[in-house]
Amino acid sequence: MAIGHASDEPGFSRRSFLARVGATGGAGAMFATMGALGLAPSAEAATKTPFQPPRPSDFSLRGRGAAKVVVLGAGIAGLTAAYELGKAGYNVTILEAQDRVGGRNRTLRGGDKLTEIGGATQHIGFSKGQYMNAGPARIAQWMTTMDYCRELGVPLEVFTNSNADAYIYNESAGMTAPVRWRTAKADVYGYISELLAKATDQGALDQRLTATDKERLISFLTSFGAIRGRADGFAYRGTDGRRGYSVNPGAGHTSGTVLGPVPSLSEVLASGVGLRFSFEFGYSQAMLMFQPVGGMDQIPRALAQAIGHGKIRTGSKVTKITNLARGVRVEYQKNGRTSVLEADYCIATLPPHILAKIPHNLGANVQAALATPVPESTGKIGLEYRRRWWEEDEGIYGGITNTDLDLSTIWYPSSGYGSGGRGVVIGYYNFGGNADRYAAMTHADRLRRALDQGAKIHGEKYRQGVASSASIAWTRQPHIEGGWIGWPSRGAEYALLNEPQGNVYFSGDWLSYEIAWQHGAFESARKVVTELHQRVLKG
Ligand code: PHE
């Protein structure tokens, strides 16, 4: 997956200033400086990109009028651009090819119809109250998405991204049964600690460590890996409860039976479980994470409500974009009829590979730039079970099982915990070649394969009790044709599309450093709204 990584903002920020103080003066100097700035004792938080929404007074004070803007696409970027411009009274119209808003932010519920390119159609049969987030499904606390949820009154709940009781399953390493994350971590941390403590104690790191460093490192490793003392060679034995229990501790003399047998160091390395750990260290994947109560589409719903449904023309597919000396002209088709909309400015938020198919007069460089990003494949299947067996039988309340099977991950629902009712498990959420493989199948075949693969982890019951299911292959979604895009590099093409081309602006997560996150779309929309508004104010 070629997903962009956020890099530090260049230039002088409060954060880089403090980092420099920290580098030269040590933690004490940094803390003192923070105190002087009024920042201590709370820990440093990253600076958010400042944003001031356009206000009606911006116009009344300068004697200028709000412009007319046509927004292409009612995904998160398009809706946000319209919402923010609307705050100052801009005359905004959104053209959306689909009959719904949200773009890739889509929650599937009973009664929904899901049609793929080629015509295959699923009539979603989830029971009342059950749903799957087919697109975005998790939000990190630092993301701008959280700020929009607060502003729009969208209630949030915890999304369980990592769970010690969910599983890791690496079939190619010869595993015949899944391992709980907690067990995998106990063994990997334990053996790594044993090795490092031994090497440290035997002097292998004397070039790097003082005698005090060595003692402190060994005391850390003893706690981190739950290893024995020097007399026992710092051995990892896996005998404390970290691995989990085969008989839980209970009353009276039931002290519990620690899960065994403990695999050897060599077996643990061969299992590859440790290679899974780093995902939850990432800035955008670390717990706590959040989801809107009732489905991710509460966000576009609230945005559309705030914008006003009258300003959103659904079923309207853009067929031509013409930049004019003053303004823009957009042609679109609705119900087989071509209409024209003229405006002062256009904000195009469609995916770049879709825009590249629409005739325009923006020039060969723009066309080449739009054709540069590469769409990437991703897909999911939702399995509604009549019984929450993952909770009742396996003690897994939310979280994700990670595998090397082509299903890649299994997600347990982060709502309705312990309700004893139904629940929708995501039976695969995968990327790249794995997603392509499922995308090429009919829904019935996707379901069959997902159940066959998942049964390797959860056993026969996984095949039983599925009340209904729905699958999405994002490369096969009309007007979208991809999960997200990857830039081969953020070169001249990226820079070009981040600038207005005449009266046409581009916006979307694909023009951000958080591709494949709503955060990227929100930030990109704010950037373009700010630039457009400043231009209108200058006249
Ligand atoms: N945001 C998507 C997710 O949460 C896609 C993604 C995956 C983005 C991994 C970055 C890293 O799964």
PDB file of C-alpha atoms in Angstrom, residues 487 490-501 504-508 510-513 524 527-528 531:
ATOM      1  CA  TRP A 487       1.110   9.195  -5.706  1.00  0.00           C
ATOM      2  CA  ARG A 490       4.433  13.985  -4.562  1.00  0.00           C
ATOM      3  CA  GLY A 491       6.182  15.817  -7.383  1.00  0.00           C
ATOM      4  CA  ALA A 492       5.283  18.569  -9.844  1.00  0.00           C
ATOM      5  CA  GLU A 493       1.879  16.992 -10.548  1.00  0.00           C
ATOM      6  CA  TYR A 494       0.878  17.095  -6.888  1.00  0.00           C
ATOM      7  CA  ALA A 495       2.065  20.698  -6.641  1.00  0.00           C
ATOM      8  CA  LEU A 496       0.190  21.706  -9.805  1.00  0.00           C
ATOM      9  CA  LEU A 497      -3.163  20.330  -8.634  1.00  0.00           C
ATOM     10  CA  ASN A 498      -2.718  21.948  -5.244  1.00  0.00           C
ATOM     11  CA  GLU A 499      -2.864  25.314  -7.079  1.00  0.00           C
ATOM     12  CA  PRO A 500      -5.979  26.716  -8.749  1.00  0.00           C
ATOM     13  CA  GLN A 501      -6.044  26.288 -12.516  1.00  0.00           C
ATOM     14  CA  VAL A 504     -10.920  25.738 -10.984  1.00  0.00           C
ATOM     15  CA  TYR A 505      -9.661  24.396  -7.643  1.00  0.00           C
ATOM     16  CA  PHE A 506      -9.031  20.757  -6.798  1.00  0.00           C
ATOM     17  CA  SER A 507      -9.642  19.210  -3.400  1.00  0.00           C
ATOM     18  CA  GLY A 508      -9.777  15.811  -1.733  1.00  0.00           C
ATOM     19  CA  TRP A 510      -5.689  12.767  -2.596  1.00  0.00           C
ATOM     20  CA  LEU A 511      -4.268  16.309  -2.265  1.00  0.00           C
ATOM     21  CA  SER A 512      -3.212  15.833   1.358  1.00  0.00           C
ATOM     22  CA  TYR A 513      -0.640  14.030   3.467  1.00  0.00           C
ATOM     23  CA  SER A 524      -7.846  19.856   1.853  1.00  0.00           C
ATOM     24  CA  LYS A 527      -7.191  24.867   2.450  1.00  0.00           C
ATOM     25  CA  VAL A 528      -9.077  25.475  -0.783  1.00  0.00           C
ATOM     26  CA  GLU A 531      -7.496  30.316  -0.703  1.00  0.00           C
TER      27      GLU A 531
END
